[in-house]
Short mmCIF file of N, CA and C and ligand atoms in Angstrom, two decimals:
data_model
loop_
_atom_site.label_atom_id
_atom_site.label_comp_id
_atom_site.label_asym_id
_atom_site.label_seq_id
_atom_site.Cartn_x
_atom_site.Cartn_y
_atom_site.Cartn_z
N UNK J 1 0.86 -1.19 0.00
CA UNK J 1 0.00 0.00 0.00
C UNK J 1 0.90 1.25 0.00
N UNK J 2 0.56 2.49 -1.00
CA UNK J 2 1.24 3.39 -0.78
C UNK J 2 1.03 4.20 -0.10
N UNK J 3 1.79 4.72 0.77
CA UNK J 3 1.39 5.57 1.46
C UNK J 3 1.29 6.74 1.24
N UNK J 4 0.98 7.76 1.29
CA UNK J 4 1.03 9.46 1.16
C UNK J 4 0.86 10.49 2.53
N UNK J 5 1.04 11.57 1.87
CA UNK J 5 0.58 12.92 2.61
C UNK J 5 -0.06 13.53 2.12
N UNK J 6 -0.98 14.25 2.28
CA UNK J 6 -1.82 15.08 1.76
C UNK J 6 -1.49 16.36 2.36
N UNK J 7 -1.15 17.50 1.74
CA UNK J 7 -0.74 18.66 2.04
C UNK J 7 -1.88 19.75 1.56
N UNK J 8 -2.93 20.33 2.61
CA UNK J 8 -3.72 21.06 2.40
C UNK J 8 -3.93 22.43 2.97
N UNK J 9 -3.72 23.70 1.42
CA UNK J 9 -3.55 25.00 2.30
C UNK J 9 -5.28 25.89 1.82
N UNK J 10 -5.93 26.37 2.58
CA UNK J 10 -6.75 27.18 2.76
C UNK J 10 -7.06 28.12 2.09
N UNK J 11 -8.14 29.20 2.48
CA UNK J 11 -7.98 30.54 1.81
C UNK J 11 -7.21 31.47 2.08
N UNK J 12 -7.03 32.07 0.42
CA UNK J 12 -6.24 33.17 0.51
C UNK J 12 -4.77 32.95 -0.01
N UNK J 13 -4.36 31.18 0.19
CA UNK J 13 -3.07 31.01 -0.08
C UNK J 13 -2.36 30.61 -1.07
N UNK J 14 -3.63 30.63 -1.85
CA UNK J 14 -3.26 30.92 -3.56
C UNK J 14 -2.16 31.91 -3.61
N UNK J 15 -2.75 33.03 -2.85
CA UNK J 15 -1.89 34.13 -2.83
C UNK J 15 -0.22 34.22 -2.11
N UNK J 16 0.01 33.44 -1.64
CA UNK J 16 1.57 33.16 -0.60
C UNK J 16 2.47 33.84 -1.80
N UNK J 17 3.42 34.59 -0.99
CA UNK J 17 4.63 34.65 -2.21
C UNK J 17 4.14 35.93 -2.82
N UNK J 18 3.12 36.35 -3.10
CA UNK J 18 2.31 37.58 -3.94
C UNK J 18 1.73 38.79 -3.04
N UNK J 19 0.96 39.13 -2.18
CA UNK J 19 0.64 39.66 -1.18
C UNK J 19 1.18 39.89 -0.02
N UNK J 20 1.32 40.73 0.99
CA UNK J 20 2.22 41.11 2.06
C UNK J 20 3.07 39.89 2.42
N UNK J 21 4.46 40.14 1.44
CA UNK J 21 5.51 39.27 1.60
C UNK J 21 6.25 39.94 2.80
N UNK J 22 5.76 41.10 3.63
CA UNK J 22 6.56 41.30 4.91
C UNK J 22 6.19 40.38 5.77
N UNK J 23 4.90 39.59 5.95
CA UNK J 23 4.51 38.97 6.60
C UNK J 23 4.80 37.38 6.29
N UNK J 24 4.52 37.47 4.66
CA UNK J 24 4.59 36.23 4.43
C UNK J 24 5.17 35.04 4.16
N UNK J 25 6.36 36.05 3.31
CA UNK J 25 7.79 35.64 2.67
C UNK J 25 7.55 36.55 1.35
N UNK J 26 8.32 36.06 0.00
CA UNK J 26 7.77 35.87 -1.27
C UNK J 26 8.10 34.68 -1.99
N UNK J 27 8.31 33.36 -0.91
CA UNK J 27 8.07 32.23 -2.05
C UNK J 27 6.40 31.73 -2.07
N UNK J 28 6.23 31.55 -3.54
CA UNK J 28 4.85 31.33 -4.24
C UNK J 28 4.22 29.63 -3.29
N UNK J 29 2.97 29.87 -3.51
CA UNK J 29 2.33 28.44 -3.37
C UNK J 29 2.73 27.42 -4.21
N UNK J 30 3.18 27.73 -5.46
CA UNK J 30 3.55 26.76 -6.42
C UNK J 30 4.98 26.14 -5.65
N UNK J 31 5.69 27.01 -5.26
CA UNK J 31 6.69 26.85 -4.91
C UNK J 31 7.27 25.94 -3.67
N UNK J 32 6.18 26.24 -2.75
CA UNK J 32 6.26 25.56 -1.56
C UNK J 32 5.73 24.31 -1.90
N UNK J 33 5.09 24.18 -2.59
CA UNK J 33 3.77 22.37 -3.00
C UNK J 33 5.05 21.74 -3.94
N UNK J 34 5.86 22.02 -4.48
CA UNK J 34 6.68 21.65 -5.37
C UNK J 34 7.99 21.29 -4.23
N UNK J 35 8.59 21.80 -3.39
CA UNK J 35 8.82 21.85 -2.46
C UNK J 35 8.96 20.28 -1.87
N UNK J 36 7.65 20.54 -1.28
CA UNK J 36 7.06 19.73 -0.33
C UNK J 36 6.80 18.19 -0.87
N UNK J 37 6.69 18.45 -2.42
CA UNK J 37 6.83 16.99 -3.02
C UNK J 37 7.67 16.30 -3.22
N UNK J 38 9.05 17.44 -3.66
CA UNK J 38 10.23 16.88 -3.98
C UNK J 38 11.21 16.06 -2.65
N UNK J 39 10.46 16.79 -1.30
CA UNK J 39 10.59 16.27 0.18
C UNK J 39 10.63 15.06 0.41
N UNK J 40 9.46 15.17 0.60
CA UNK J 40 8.64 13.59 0.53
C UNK J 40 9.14 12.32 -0.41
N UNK J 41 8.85 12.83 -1.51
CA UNK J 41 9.66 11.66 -2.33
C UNK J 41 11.39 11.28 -2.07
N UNK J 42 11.97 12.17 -1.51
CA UNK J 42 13.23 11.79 -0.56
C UNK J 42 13.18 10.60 0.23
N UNK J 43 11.70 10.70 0.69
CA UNK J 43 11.83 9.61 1.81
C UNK J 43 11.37 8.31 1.70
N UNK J 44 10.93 8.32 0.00
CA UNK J 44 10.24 7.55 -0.81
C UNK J 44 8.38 7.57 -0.21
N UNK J 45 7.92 8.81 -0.46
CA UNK J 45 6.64 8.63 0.28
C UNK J 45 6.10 10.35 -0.58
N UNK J 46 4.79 9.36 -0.71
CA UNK J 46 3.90 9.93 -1.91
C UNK J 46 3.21 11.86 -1.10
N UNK J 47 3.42 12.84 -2.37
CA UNK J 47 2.46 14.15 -1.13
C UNK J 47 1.66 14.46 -2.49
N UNK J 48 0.20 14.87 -1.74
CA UNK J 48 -0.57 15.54 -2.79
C UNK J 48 -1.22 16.45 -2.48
N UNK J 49 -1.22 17.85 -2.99
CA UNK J 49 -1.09 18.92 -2.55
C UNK J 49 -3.09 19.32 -3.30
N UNK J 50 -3.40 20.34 -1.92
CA UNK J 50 -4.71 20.89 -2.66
C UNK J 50 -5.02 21.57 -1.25
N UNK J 51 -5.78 23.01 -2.87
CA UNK J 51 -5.37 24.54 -2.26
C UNK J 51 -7.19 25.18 -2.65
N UNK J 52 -7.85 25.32 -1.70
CA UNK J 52 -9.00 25.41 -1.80
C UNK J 52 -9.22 26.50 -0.67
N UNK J 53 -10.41 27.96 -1.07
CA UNK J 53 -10.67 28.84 -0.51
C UNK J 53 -12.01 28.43 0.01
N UNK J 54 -12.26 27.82 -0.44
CA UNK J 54 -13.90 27.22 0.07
C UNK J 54 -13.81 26.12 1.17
N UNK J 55 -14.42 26.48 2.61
CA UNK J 55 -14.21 25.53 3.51
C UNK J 55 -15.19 24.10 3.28
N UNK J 56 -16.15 24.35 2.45
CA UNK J 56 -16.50 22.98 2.20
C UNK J 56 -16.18 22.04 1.53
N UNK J 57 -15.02 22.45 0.34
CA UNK J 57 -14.10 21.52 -0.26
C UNK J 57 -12.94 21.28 0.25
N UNK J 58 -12.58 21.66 1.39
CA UNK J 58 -11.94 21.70 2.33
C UNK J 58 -12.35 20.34 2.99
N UNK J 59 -13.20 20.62 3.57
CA UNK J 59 -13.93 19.34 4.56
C UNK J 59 -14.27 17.69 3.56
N UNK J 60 -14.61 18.60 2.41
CA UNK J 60 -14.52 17.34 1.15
C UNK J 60 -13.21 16.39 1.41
N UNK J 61 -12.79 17.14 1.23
CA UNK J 61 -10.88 16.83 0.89
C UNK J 61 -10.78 16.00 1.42
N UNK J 62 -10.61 16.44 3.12
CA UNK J 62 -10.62 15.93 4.07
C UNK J 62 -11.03 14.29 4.22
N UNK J 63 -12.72 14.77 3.57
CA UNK J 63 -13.20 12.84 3.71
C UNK J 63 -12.63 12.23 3.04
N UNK J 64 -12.62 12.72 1.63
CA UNK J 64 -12.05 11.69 0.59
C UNK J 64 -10.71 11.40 1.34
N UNK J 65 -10.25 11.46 1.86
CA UNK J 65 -9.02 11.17 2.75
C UNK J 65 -8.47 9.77 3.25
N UNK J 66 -9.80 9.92 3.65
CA UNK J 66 -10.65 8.59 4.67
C UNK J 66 -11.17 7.38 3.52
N UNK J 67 -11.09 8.08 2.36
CA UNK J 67 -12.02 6.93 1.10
C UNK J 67 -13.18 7.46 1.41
N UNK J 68 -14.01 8.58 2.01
CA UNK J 68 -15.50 8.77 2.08
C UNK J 68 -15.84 10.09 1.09
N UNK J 69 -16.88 10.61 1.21
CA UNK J 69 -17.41 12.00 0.47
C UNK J 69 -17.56 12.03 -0.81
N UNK J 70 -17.87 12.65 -1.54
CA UNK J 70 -18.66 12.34 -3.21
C UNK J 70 -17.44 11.66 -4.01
N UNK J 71 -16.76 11.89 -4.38
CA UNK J 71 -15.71 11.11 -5.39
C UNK J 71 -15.14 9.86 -4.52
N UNK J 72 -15.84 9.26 -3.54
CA UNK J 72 -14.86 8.13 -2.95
C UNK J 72 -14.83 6.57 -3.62
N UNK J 73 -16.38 6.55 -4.33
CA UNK J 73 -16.40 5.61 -4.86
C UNK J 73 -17.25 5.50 -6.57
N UNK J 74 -17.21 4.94 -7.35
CA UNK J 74 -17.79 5.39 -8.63
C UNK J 74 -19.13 4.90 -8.35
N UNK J 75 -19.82 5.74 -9.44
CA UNK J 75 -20.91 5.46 -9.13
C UNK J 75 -22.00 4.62 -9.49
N UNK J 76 -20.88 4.18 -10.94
CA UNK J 76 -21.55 2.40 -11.61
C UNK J 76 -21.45 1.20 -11.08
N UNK J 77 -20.82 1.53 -9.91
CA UNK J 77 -20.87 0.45 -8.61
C UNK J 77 -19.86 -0.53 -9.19
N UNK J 78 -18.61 0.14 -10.16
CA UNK J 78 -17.44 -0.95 -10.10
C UNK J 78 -16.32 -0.55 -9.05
N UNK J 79 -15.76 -1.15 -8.69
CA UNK J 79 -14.99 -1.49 -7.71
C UNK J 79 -14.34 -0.25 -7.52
N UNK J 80 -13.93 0.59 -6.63
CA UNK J 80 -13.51 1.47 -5.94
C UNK J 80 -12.00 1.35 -6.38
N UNK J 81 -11.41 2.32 -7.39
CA UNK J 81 -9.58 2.04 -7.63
C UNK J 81 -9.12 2.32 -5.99
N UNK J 82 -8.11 1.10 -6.11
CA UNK J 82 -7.22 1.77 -4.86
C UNK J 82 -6.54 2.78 -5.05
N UNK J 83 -7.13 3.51 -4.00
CA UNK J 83 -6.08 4.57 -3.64
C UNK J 83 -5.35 4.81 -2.69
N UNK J 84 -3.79 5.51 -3.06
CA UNK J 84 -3.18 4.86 -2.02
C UNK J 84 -3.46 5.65 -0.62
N UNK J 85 -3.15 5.49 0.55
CA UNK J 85 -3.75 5.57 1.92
C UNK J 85 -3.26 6.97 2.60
N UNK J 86 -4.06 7.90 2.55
CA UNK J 86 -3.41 8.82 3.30
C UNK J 86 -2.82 8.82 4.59
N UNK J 87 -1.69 9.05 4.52
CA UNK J 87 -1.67 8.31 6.34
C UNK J 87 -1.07 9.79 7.28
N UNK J 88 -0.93 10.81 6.56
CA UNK J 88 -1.02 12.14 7.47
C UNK J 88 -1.13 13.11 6.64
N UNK J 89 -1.78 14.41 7.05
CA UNK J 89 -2.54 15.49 6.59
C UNK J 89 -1.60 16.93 7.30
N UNK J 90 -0.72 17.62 6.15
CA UNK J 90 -0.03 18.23 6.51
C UNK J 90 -1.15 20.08 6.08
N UNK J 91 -1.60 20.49 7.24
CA UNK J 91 -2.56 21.69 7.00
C UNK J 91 -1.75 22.95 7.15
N UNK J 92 -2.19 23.66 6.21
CA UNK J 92 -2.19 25.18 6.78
C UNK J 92 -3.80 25.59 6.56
N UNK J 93 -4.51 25.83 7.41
CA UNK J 93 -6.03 26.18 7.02
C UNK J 93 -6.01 28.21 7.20
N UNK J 94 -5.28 28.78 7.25
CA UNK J 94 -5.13 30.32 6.43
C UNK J 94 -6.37 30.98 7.76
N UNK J 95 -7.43 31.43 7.79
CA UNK J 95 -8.35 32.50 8.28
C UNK J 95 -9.18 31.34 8.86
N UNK J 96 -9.12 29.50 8.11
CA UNK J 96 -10.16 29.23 8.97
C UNK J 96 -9.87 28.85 10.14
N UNK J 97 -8.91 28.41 10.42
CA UNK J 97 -7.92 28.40 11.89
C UNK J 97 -8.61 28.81 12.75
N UNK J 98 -9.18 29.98 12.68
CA UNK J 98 -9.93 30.41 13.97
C UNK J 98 -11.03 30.56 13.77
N UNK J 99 -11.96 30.12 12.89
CA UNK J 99 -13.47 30.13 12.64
C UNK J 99 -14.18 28.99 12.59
N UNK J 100 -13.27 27.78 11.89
CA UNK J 100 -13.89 26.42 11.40
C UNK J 100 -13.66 25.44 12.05
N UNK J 101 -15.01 25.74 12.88
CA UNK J 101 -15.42 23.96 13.59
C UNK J 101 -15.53 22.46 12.50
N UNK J 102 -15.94 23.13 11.56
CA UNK J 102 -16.60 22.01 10.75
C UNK J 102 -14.75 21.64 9.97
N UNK J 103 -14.03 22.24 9.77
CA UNK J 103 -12.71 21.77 9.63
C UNK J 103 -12.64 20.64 10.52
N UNK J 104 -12.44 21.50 11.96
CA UNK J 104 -12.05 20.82 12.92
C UNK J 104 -12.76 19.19 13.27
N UNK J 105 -13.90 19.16 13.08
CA UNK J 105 -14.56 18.60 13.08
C UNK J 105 -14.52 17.05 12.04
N UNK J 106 -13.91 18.26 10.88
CA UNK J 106 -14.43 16.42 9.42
C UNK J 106 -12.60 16.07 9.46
N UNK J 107 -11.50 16.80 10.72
CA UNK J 107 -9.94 16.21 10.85
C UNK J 107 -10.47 15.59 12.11
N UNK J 108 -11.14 15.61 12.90
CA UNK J 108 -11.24 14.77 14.07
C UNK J 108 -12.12 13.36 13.71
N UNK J 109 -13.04 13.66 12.96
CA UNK J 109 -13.80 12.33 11.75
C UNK J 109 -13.01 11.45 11.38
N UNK J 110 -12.22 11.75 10.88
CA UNK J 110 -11.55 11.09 9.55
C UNK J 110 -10.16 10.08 10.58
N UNK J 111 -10.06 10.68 11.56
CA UNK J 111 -9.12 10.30 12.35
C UNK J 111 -7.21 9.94 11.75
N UNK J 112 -7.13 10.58 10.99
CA UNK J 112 -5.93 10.96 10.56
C UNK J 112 -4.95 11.59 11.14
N UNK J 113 -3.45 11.60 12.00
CA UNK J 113 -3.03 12.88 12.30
C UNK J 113 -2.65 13.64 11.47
N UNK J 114 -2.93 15.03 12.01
CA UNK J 114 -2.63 16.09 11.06
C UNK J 114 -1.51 17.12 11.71
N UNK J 115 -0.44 17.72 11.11
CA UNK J 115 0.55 18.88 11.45
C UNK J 115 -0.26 20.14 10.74
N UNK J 116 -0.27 21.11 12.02
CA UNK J 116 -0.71 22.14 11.85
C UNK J 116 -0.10 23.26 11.35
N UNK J 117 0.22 23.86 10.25
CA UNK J 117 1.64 25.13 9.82
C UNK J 117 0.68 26.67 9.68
N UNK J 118 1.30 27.21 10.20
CA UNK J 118 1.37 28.66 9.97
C UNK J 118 2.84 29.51 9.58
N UNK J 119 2.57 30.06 8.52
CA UNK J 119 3.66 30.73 7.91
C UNK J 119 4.28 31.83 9.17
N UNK J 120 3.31 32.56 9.80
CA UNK J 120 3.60 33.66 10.58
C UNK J 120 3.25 33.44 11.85
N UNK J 121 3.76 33.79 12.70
CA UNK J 121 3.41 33.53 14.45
C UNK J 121 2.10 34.32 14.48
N UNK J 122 1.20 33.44 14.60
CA UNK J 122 -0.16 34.06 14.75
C UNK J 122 -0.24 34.22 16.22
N UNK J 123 0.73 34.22 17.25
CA UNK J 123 0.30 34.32 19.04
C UNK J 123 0.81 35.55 18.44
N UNK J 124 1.55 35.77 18.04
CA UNK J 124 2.56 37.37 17.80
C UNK J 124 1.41 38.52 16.87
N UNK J 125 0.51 37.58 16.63
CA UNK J 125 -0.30 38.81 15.81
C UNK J 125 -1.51 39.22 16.26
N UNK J 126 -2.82 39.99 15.25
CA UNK J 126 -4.00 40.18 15.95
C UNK J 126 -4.79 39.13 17.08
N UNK J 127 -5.37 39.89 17.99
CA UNK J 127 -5.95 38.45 19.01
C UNK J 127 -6.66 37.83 18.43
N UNK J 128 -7.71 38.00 17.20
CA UNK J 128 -8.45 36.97 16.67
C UNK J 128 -7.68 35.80 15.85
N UNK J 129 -6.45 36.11 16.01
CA UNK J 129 -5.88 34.89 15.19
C UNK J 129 -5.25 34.08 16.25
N UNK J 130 -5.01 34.59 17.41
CA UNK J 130 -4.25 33.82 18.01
C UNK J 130 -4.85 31.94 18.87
N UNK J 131 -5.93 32.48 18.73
CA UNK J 131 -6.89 31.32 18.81
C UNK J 131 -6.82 29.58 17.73
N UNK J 132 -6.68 29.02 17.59
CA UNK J 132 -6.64 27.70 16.73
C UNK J 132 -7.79 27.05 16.85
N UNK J 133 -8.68 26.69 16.43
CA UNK J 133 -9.72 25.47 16.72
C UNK J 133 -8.94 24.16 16.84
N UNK J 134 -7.58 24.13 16.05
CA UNK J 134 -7.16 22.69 15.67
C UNK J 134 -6.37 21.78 16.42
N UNK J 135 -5.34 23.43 17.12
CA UNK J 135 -4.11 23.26 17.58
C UNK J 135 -3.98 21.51 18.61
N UNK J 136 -4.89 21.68 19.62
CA UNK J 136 -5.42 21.02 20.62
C UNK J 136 -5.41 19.69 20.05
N UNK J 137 -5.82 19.50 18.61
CA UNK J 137 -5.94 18.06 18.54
C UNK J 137 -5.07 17.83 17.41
N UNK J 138 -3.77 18.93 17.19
CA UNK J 138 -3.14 18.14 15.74
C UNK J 138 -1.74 17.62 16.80
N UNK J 139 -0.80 16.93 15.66
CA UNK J 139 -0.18 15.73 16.27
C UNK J 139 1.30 16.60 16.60
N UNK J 140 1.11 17.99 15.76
CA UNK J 140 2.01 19.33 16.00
C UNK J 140 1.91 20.05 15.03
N UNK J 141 2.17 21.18 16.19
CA UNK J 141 2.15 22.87 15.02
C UNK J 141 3.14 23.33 15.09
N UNK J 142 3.44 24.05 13.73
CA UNK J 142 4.33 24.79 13.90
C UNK J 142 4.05 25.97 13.41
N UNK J 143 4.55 27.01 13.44
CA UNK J 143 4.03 28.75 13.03
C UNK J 143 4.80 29.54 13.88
N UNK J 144 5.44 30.41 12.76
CA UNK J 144 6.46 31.67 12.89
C UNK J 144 7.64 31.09 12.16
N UNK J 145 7.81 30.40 11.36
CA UNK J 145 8.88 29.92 10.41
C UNK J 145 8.95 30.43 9.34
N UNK J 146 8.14 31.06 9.17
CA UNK J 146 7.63 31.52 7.59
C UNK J 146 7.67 30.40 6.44
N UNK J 147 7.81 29.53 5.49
CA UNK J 147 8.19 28.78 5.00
C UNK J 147 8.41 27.33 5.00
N UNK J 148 9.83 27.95 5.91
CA UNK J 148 10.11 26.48 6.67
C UNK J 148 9.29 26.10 7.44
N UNK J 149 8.07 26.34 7.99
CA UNK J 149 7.49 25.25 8.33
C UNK J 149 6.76 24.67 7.69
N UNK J 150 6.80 24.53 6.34
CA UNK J 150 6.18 23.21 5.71
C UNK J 150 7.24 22.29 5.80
N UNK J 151 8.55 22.63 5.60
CA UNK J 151 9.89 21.68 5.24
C UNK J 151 9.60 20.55 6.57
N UNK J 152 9.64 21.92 7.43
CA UNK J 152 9.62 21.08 9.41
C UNK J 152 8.63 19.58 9.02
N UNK J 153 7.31 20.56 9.00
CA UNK J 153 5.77 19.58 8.91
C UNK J 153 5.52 18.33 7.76
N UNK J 154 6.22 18.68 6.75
CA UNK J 154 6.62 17.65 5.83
C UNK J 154 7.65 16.26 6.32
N UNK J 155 8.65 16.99 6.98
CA UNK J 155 10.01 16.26 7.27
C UNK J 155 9.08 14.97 9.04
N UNK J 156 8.31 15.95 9.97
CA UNK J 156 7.82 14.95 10.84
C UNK J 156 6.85 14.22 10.02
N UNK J 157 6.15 14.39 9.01
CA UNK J 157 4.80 13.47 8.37
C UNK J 157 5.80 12.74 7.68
N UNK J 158 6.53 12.88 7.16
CA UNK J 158 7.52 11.60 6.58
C UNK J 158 8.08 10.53 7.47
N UNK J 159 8.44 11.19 8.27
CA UNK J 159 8.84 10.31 9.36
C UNK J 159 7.73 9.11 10.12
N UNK J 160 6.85 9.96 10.04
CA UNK J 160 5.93 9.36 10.78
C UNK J 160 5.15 7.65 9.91
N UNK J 161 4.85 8.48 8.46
CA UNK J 161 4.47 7.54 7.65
C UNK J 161 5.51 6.27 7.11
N UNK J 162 6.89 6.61 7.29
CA UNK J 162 8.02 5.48 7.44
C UNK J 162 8.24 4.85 8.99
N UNK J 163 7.50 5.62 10.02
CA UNK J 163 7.43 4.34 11.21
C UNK J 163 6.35 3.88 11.30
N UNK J 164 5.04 4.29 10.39
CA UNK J 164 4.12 3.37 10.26
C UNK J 164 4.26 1.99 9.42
N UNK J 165 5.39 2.15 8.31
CA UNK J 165 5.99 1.08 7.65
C UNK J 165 6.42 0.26 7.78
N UNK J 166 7.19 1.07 9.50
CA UNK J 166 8.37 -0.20 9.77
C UNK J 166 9.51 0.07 9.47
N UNK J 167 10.00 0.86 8.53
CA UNK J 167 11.55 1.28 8.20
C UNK J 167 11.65 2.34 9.11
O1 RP4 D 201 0.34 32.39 9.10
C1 RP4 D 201 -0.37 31.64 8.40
O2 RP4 D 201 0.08 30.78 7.62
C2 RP4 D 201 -1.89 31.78 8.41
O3 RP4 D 201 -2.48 30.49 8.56
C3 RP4 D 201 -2.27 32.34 7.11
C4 RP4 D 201 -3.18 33.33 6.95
C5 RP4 D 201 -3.33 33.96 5.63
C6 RP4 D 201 -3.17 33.24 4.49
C7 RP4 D 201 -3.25 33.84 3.27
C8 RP4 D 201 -3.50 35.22 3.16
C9 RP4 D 201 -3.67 35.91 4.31
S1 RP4 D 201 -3.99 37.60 4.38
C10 RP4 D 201 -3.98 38.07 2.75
C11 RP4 D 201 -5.17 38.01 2.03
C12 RP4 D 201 -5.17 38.44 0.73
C13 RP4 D 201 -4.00 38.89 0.15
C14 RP4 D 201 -2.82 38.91 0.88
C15 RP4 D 201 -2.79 38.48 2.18
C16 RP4 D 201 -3.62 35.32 5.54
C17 RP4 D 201 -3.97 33.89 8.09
O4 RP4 D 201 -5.37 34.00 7.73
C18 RP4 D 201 -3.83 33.04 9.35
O5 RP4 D 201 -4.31 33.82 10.44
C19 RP4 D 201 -2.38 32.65 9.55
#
């Protein structure tokens, strides 16, 4: 079975790299997902990246994760392709961080661990951000790296999915 990561960033982060690069950096989303693949496959372990402003394809995502939610199985009732197994969920969820239960909610479902990234120290910024819905139940966060913390959050989900292997 292959294993993977699923690397999922939020709204707004289309924009990374383009918009207040004082805050943000200026490397692109393309850049970091490209990144983050070339990572992973280091460790011989599959990442698939998806960048959605809409929290309900978000939560989609999420199931299909699990093998559940509209695309999990066809619908002429032939056999379900394997797909290979997500076995950790590397997030940056952008603004919904502090709004979305129902995030929180379809990552506590699905029962996957997930690493939590924030580009910018959100304790260091406005108080409405400093809040997480997620923090509490992901397997670790990281935020105030700018960047590097996908490398970080990539590098523990690799790890993790090669001691689920056994190597
Ligand atoms: O630091 C982060 O990575 C964070 O998750 C990312 C966020 C984020 C992501 C993308 C854009 C913006 S703000 C923005 C919006 C439009 C254009 C430029 C910047 C914030 C914030 O909403 C979060 O509070 C913090």
């Amino acid at each position: 079975m292959t294993r993977r990561i699923l690397l999922i960033n939020g709204p707004n982060l289309n924009l990374l790299g383009r918009r207040e690069p004082h805050i943000y950096g200026k490397t692109t989303l393309a850049e970091v997902e490209e990144q983050a693949r070339s990572q992973a496959a280091s460790h011989g372990v599959e990442l698939e990246t998806f960048q959605s402003n809409h929290e309900g394809a978000i939560v989609d995502r999420i199931q299909e994760a699990a093998g559940w939610g509209p695309n999990a199985a066809p619908k002429d009732g032939a056999a379900a392709q394997e797909q290979p197994k997500v076995s950790v969920i590397v997030i940056n969820p952008g603004a919904l961080t502090h709004t979305s239960v129902a995030v929180r909610d379809a990552l506590l479902g699905v029962d996957i661990p997930f690493v939590e990234v924030h580009v910018s120290n959100i304790h260091a910024r406005e108080p409405f951000r400093n809040h997480s819905h997620l923090s509490d139940k992901a397997a670790a966060v990281v935020c105030g790296m700018g960047v590097y913390g996908y490398t970080a959050a990539v590098e523990f989900a690799a790890r993790h999915v090669r001691a689920e292997d056994g190597k």
